Amino acid sequence: MRSTGIPAILQAVRQRPDRVLLAAFGIVAALVLFVLHIASEVGAGDTNRLDSAILVGIRSATDRPGAGLHALRFAMQDFTALGDSTTLTIVVLLVSGALLIVRKVAMAGFLIGASVIGTLAVELLKSAFDRPRPNVVAHWATFSHTSFPSGHAADSAIVYLTLAALVARSVKSRGLRVYVVLAAMLLTLLIGVSRLYLGVHWPTDVLAGWILGAGWAFLAATIAWWLQTRHTLERPED
């Protein structure tokens, strides 16, 4: 008797990994086109009013006296630090070191390569679009050069989501897999929101960063799975 439902889908996916990889490239290409559409709207100034309204609204709601809001500001500064280049580099190197200790050399190399290529691509896009930083609220964090897309949002998604996807494919527990992925998504979300709270990015910067970073992580995870089916990377736990 032929299996139906989700088991049948999973079986079909395992039998046609090349098609899955091709579909992943197609999905990521569509996401990139969507980001380019956002960029065109940004360049034409069509998003300025909404971007400004969101930032001013966030600042009006949070820039008030009170111990809770004071603590929130420090928390957001801590969250944003989790997405800076130094922190992400340390995370990638530490995880890669752990993979090398357990002799997962190919996986460590893949993680480093995916992280470096993704972050370099984001920096090239930032230089190409050359969007100025927000000027409608005071900045509560330091920043460098241009604004679109958000490097913190994109790079944190690239590193944390890619890492979560690789970890999820290496553990047996389904609950742990879900936990790892959801934790990475939550962390990426908080880092992006912190950039808005601190007034150093426009909302469209963060949205574009999330889309690009998540798309890259999805593509990297799919490539890793495809390589595993070809026994090029370490096989995941059954």
mmCIF file of N, CA and C in Angstrom, residues 2-82:
data_model
loop_
_atom_site.group_PDB
_atom_site.id
_atom_site.type_symbol
_atom_site.label_atom_id
_atom_site.label_comp_id
_atom_site.label_asym_id
_atom_site.label_seq_id
_atom_site.Cartn_x
_atom_site.Cartn_y
_atom_site.Cartn_z
ATOM 1 N N ARG A 2 0.564 2.197 -0.862
ATOM 2 C CA ARG A 2 1.348 3.408 -0.958
ATOM 3 C C ARG A 2 1.025 4.341 0.201
ATOM 4 N N SER A 3 2.065 4.987 0.724
ATOM 5 C CA SER A 3 1.856 5.933 1.813
ATOM 6 C C SER A 3 1.242 7.220 1.271
ATOM 7 N N THR A 4 0.485 7.898 2.113
ATOM 8 C CA THR A 4 -0.164 9.140 1.717
ATOM 9 C C THR A 4 0.169 10.232 2.728
ATOM 10 N N GLY A 5 -0.192 11.456 2.385
ATOM 11 C CA GLY A 5 0.002 12.565 3.299
ATOM 12 C C GLY A 5 1.461 12.946 3.428
ATOM 13 N N ILE A 6 1.830 13.389 4.645
ATOM 14 C CA ILE A 6 3.183 13.881 4.904
ATOM 15 C C ILE A 6 4.239 12.814 4.657
ATOM 16 N N PRO A 7 4.062 11.551 5.101
ATOM 17 C CA PRO A 7 5.078 10.534 4.803
ATOM 18 C C PRO A 7 5.343 10.392 3.307
ATOM 19 N N ALA A 8 4.297 10.473 2.494
ATOM 20 C CA ALA A 8 4.487 10.362 1.046
ATOM 21 C C ALA A 8 5.279 11.533 0.509
ATOM 22 N N ILE A 9 5.002 12.722 1.033
ATOM 23 C CA ILE A 9 5.744 13.905 0.596
ATOM 24 C C ILE A 9 7.213 13.785 0.962
ATOM 25 N N LEU A 10 7.477 13.364 2.205
ATOM 26 C CA LEU A 10 8.864 13.206 2.640
ATOM 27 C C LEU A 10 9.600 12.163 1.805
ATOM 28 N N GLN A 11 8.907 11.079 1.473
ATOM 29 C CA GLN A 11 9.519 10.048 0.648
ATOM 30 C C GLN A 11 9.849 10.587 -0.740
ATOM 31 N N ALA A 12 8.937 11.372 -1.302
ATOM 32 C CA ALA A 12 9.176 11.953 -2.622
ATOM 33 C C ALA A 12 10.343 12.929 -2.589
ATOM 34 N N VAL A 13 10.449 13.695 -1.505
ATOM 35 C CA VAL A 13 11.550 14.648 -1.368
ATOM 36 C C VAL A 13 12.886 13.916 -1.323
ATOM 37 N N ARG A 14 12.938 12.827 -0.563
ATOM 38 C CA ARG A 14 14.190 12.079 -0.459
ATOM 39 C C ARG A 14 14.585 11.453 -1.790
ATOM 40 N N GLN A 15 13.602 11.116 -2.597
ATOM 41 C CA GLN A 15 13.892 10.475 -3.875
ATOM 42 C C GLN A 15 14.311 11.474 -4.945
ATOM 43 N N ARG A 16 13.963 12.753 -4.806
ATOM 44 C CA ARG A 16 14.283 13.746 -5.830
ATOM 45 C C ARG A 16 14.995 14.950 -5.210
ATOM 46 N N PRO A 17 16.171 14.770 -4.591
ATOM 47 C CA PRO A 17 16.866 15.887 -3.943
ATOM 48 C C PRO A 17 17.268 16.986 -4.911
ATOM 49 N N ASP A 18 17.580 16.631 -6.174
ATOM 50 C CA ASP A 18 17.984 17.651 -7.133
ATOM 51 C C ASP A 18 16.847 18.632 -7.409
ATOM 52 N N ARG A 19 15.631 18.111 -7.499
ATOM 53 C CA ARG A 19 14.485 18.983 -7.735
ATOM 54 C C ARG A 19 14.215 19.888 -6.535
ATOM 55 N N VAL A 20 14.426 19.355 -5.350
ATOM 56 C CA VAL A 20 14.245 20.168 -4.148
ATOM 57 C C VAL A 20 15.251 21.310 -4.137
ATOM 58 N N LEU A 21 16.490 21.021 -4.483
ATOM 59 C CA LEU A 21 17.521 22.059 -4.531
ATOM 60 C C LEU A 21 17.167 23.122 -5.569
ATOM 61 N N LEU A 22 16.700 22.699 -6.721
ATOM 62 C CA LEU A 22 16.302 23.635 -7.760
ATOM 63 C C LEU A 22 15.138 24.512 -7.284
ATOM 64 N N ALA A 23 14.180 23.904 -6.594
ATOM 65 C CA ALA A 23 13.057 24.670 -6.051
ATOM 66 C C ALA A 23 13.538 25.692 -5.028
ATOM 67 N N ALA A 24 14.531 25.307 -4.223
ATOM 68 C CA ALA A 24 15.075 26.231 -3.227
ATOM 69 C C ALA A 24 15.701 27.447 -3.896
ATOM 70 N N PHE A 25 16.447 27.211 -4.974
ATOM 71 C CA PHE A 25 17.034 28.334 -5.711
ATOM 72 C C PHE A 25 15.929 29.239 -6.253
ATOM 73 N N GLY A 26 14.845 28.647 -6.735
ATOM 74 C CA GLY A 26 13.742 29.434 -7.256
ATOM 75 C C GLY A 26 13.081 30.282 -6.188
ATOM 76 N N ILE A 27 12.881 29.700 -5.009
ATOM 77 C CA ILE A 27 12.259 30.443 -3.909
ATOM 78 C C ILE A 27 13.141 31.608 -3.478
ATOM 79 N N VAL A 28 14.443 31.356 -3.357
ATOM 80 C CA VAL A 28 15.364 32.414 -2.945
ATOM 81 C C VAL A 28 15.440 33.509 -4.003
ATOM 82 N N ALA A 29 15.417 33.120 -5.274
ATOM 83 C CA ALA A 29 15.419 34.121 -6.343
ATOM 84 C C ALA A 29 14.190 35.017 -6.245
ATOM 85 N N ALA A 30 13.037 34.426 -5.936
ATOM 86 C CA ALA A 30 11.812 35.211 -5.774
ATOM 87 C C ALA A 30 11.929 36.172 -4.590
ATOM 88 N N LEU A 31 12.536 35.712 -3.500
ATOM 89 C CA LEU A 31 12.733 36.570 -2.339
ATOM 90 C C LEU A 31 13.660 37.738 -2.667
ATOM 91 N N VAL A 32 14.714 37.456 -3.429
ATOM 92 C CA VAL A 32 15.640 38.526 -3.823
ATOM 93 C C VAL A 32 14.920 39.555 -4.681
ATOM 94 N N LEU A 33 14.093 39.102 -5.605
ATOM 95 C CA LEU A 33 13.326 40.025 -6.436
ATOM 96 C C LEU A 33 12.402 40.883 -5.581
ATOM 97 N N PHE A 34 11.823 40.277 -4.542
ATOM 98 C CA PHE A 34 10.955 41.041 -3.641
ATOM 99 C C PHE A 34 11.745 42.115 -2.904
ATOM 100 N N VAL A 35 12.954 41.768 -2.464
ATOM 101 C CA VAL A 35 13.806 42.755 -1.794
ATOM 102 C C VAL A 35 14.185 43.875 -2.752
ATOM 103 N N LEU A 36 14.468 43.533 -3.998
ATOM 104 C CA LEU A 36 14.780 44.560 -4.995
ATOM 105 C C LEU A 36 13.580 45.471 -5.235
ATOM 106 N N HIS A 37 12.378 44.900 -5.165
ATOM 107 C CA HIS A 37 11.171 45.721 -5.283
ATOM 108 C C HIS A 37 11.078 46.688 -4.108
ATOM 109 N N ILE A 38 11.350 46.183 -2.898
ATOM 110 C CA ILE A 38 11.362 47.072 -1.733
ATOM 111 C C ILE A 38 12.394 48.174 -1.928
ATOM 112 N N ALA A 39 13.570 47.797 -2.451
ATOM 113 C CA ALA A 39 14.630 48.783 -2.672
ATOM 114 C C ALA A 39 14.191 49.863 -3.655
ATOM 115 N N SER A 40 13.461 49.462 -4.692
ATOM 116 C CA SER A 40 12.982 50.451 -5.663
ATOM 117 C C SER A 40 11.975 51.402 -5.016
ATOM 118 N N GLU A 41 11.122 50.869 -4.136
ATOM 119 C CA GLU A 41 10.165 51.713 -3.418
ATOM 120 C C GLU A 41 10.895 52.669 -2.478
ATOM 121 N N VAL A 42 11.940 52.153 -1.840
ATOM 122 C CA VAL A 42 12.743 52.994 -0.952
ATOM 123 C C VAL A 42 13.423 54.101 -1.747
ATOM 124 N N GLY A 43 14.025 53.730 -2.887
ATOM 125 C CA GLY A 43 14.714 54.721 -3.708
ATOM 126 C C GLY A 43 13.799 55.810 -4.223
ATOM 127 N N ALA A 44 12.541 55.460 -4.484
ATOM 128 C CA ALA A 44 11.578 56.446 -4.973
ATOM 129 C C ALA A 44 10.972 57.279 -3.846
ATOM 130 N N GLY A 45 11.288 56.914 -2.602
ATOM 131 C CA GLY A 45 10.752 57.655 -1.463
ATOM 132 C C GLY A 45 9.352 57.250 -1.058
ATOM 133 N N ASP A 46 8.839 56.167 -1.627
ATOM 134 C CA ASP A 46 7.456 55.769 -1.353
ATOM 135 C C ASP A 46 7.267 55.193 0.047
ATOM 136 N N THR A 47 8.350 54.772 0.683
ATOM 137 C CA THR A 47 8.235 54.173 2.022
ATOM 138 C C THR A 47 8.584 55.149 3.137
ATOM 139 N N ASN A 48 8.987 56.354 2.789
ATOM 140 C CA ASN A 48 9.477 57.292 3.807
ATOM 141 C C ASN A 48 8.439 57.600 4.876
ATOM 142 N N ARG A 49 7.195 57.849 4.455
ATOM 143 C CA ARG A 49 6.174 58.234 5.424
ATOM 144 C C ARG A 49 5.893 57.107 6.419
ATOM 145 N N LEU A 50 5.738 55.877 5.899
ATOM 146 C CA LEU A 50 5.457 54.748 6.785
ATOM 147 C C LEU A 50 6.659 54.436 7.663
ATOM 148 N N ASP A 51 7.853 54.452 7.085
ATOM 149 C CA ASP A 51 9.066 54.207 7.864
ATOM 150 C C ASP A 51 9.178 55.190 9.020
ATOM 151 N N SER A 52 8.988 56.459 8.713
ATOM 152 C CA SER A 52 9.117 57.497 9.738
ATOM 153 C C SER A 52 8.046 57.352 10.811
ATOM 154 N N ALA A 53 6.822 57.063 10.394
ATOM 155 C CA ALA A 53 5.727 56.935 11.357
ATOM 156 C C ALA A 53 5.985 55.797 12.336
ATOM 157 N N ILE A 54 6.513 54.681 11.842
ATOM 158 C CA ILE A 54 6.784 53.541 12.719
ATOM 159 C C ILE A 54 7.875 53.886 13.733
ATOM 160 N N LEU A 55 8.953 54.502 13.276
ATOM 161 C CA LEU A 55 10.052 54.845 14.187
ATOM 162 C C LEU A 55 9.601 55.864 15.231
ATOM 163 N N VAL A 56 8.879 56.882 14.793
ATOM 164 C CA VAL A 56 8.397 57.892 15.734
ATOM 165 C C VAL A 56 7.405 57.274 16.728
ATOM 166 N N GLY A 57 6.575 56.363 16.245
ATOM 167 C CA GLY A 57 5.629 55.701 17.135
ATOM 168 C C GLY A 57 6.319 54.861 18.197
ATOM 169 N N ILE A 58 7.340 54.115 17.777
ATOM 170 C CA ILE A 58 8.096 53.306 18.743
ATOM 171 C C ILE A 58 8.767 54.191 19.783
ATOM 172 N N ARG A 59 9.387 55.278 19.326
ATOM 173 C CA ARG A 59 10.089 56.155 20.252
ATOM 174 C C ARG A 59 9.123 56.873 21.194
ATOM 175 N N SER A 60 7.985 57.292 20.683
ATOM 176 C CA SER A 60 6.992 57.972 21.532
ATOM 177 C C SER A 60 6.460 57.045 22.621
ATOM 178 N N ALA A 61 6.343 55.762 22.292
ATOM 179 C CA ALA A 61 5.786 54.801 23.251
ATOM 180 C C ALA A 61 6.803 54.353 24.289
ATOM 181 N N THR A 62 8.090 54.513 23.988
ATOM 182 C CA THR A 62 9.113 53.943 24.875
ATOM 183 C C THR A 62 10.027 54.974 25.527
ATOM 184 N N ASP A 63 10.098 56.183 25.000
ATOM 185 C CA ASP A 63 10.993 57.194 25.567
ATOM 186 C C ASP A 63 10.267 57.966 26.663
ATOM 187 N N ARG A 64 9.999 57.253 27.755
ATOM 188 C CA ARG A 64 9.291 57.830 28.890
ATOM 189 C C ARG A 64 9.970 57.414 30.181
ATOM 190 N N PRO A 65 9.754 58.144 31.277
ATOM 191 C CA PRO A 65 10.341 57.737 32.553
ATOM 192 C C PRO A 65 9.743 56.421 33.051
ATOM 193 N N GLY A 66 10.520 55.688 33.795
ATOM 194 C CA GLY A 66 10.033 54.435 34.360
ATOM 195 C C GLY A 66 11.128 53.388 34.356
ATOM 196 N N ALA A 67 11.179 52.621 35.442
ATOM 197 C CA ALA A 67 12.233 51.605 35.568
ATOM 198 C C ALA A 67 12.118 50.541 34.492
ATOM 199 N N GLY A 68 10.871 50.169 34.156
ATOM 200 C CA GLY A 68 10.679 49.125 33.158
ATOM 201 C C GLY A 68 11.185 49.528 31.789
ATOM 202 N N LEU A 69 10.865 50.744 31.346
ATOM 203 C CA LEU A 69 11.318 51.218 30.045
ATOM 204 C C LEU A 69 12.824 51.459 30.040
ATOM 205 N N HIS A 70 13.355 51.870 31.191
ATOM 206 C CA HIS A 70 14.812 52.050 31.297
ATOM 207 C C HIS A 70 15.518 50.703 31.126
ATOM 208 N N ALA A 71 14.978 49.668 31.765
ATOM 209 C CA ALA A 71 15.559 48.334 31.632
ATOM 210 C C ALA A 71 15.392 47.803 30.212
ATOM 211 N N LEU A 72 14.273 48.134 29.572
ATOM 212 C CA LEU A 72 14.043 47.695 28.198
ATOM 213 C C LEU A 72 15.089 48.258 27.256
ATOM 214 N N ARG A 73 15.462 49.505 27.483
ATOM 215 C CA ARG A 73 16.479 50.122 26.619
ATOM 216 C C ARG A 73 17.802 49.370 26.717
ATOM 217 N N PHE A 74 18.213 49.029 27.932
ATOM 218 C CA PHE A 74 19.456 48.265 28.098
ATOM 219 C C PHE A 74 19.329 46.871 27.493
ATOM 220 N N ALA A 75 18.150 46.267 27.624
ATOM 221 C CA ALA A 75 17.939 44.939 27.046
ATOM 222 C C ALA A 75 18.053 44.995 25.527
ATOM 223 N N MET A 76 17.485 46.022 24.915
ATOM 224 C CA MET A 76 17.555 46.150 23.465
ATOM 225 C C MET A 76 18.991 46.380 22.995
ATOM 226 N N GLN A 77 19.765 47.105 23.774
ATOM 227 C CA GLN A 77 21.177 47.292 23.430
ATOM 228 C C GLN A 77 21.938 45.967 23.521
ATOM 229 N N ASP A 78 21.561 45.136 24.482
ATOM 230 C CA ASP A 78 22.167 43.811 24.585
ATOM 231 C C ASP A 78 21.760 42.925 23.405
ATOM 232 N N PHE A 79 20.470 42.983 23.041
ATOM 233 C CA PHE A 79 20.008 42.197 21.902
ATOM 234 C C PHE A 79 20.731 42.602 20.627
ATOM 235 N N THR A 80 20.897 43.896 20.423
ATOM 236 C CA THR A 80 21.530 44.345 19.189
ATOM 237 C C THR A 80 22.988 43.912 19.130
ATOM 238 N N ALA A 81 23.629 43.796 20.309
ATOM 239 C CA ALA A 81 25.026 43.349 20.345
ATOM 240 C C ALA A 81 25.163 41.900 19.881
ATOM 241 N N LEU A 82 24.103 41.107 20.030
ATOM 242 C CA LEU A 82 24.144 39.710 19.591
ATOM 243 C C LEU A 82 24.158 39.589 18.068
#
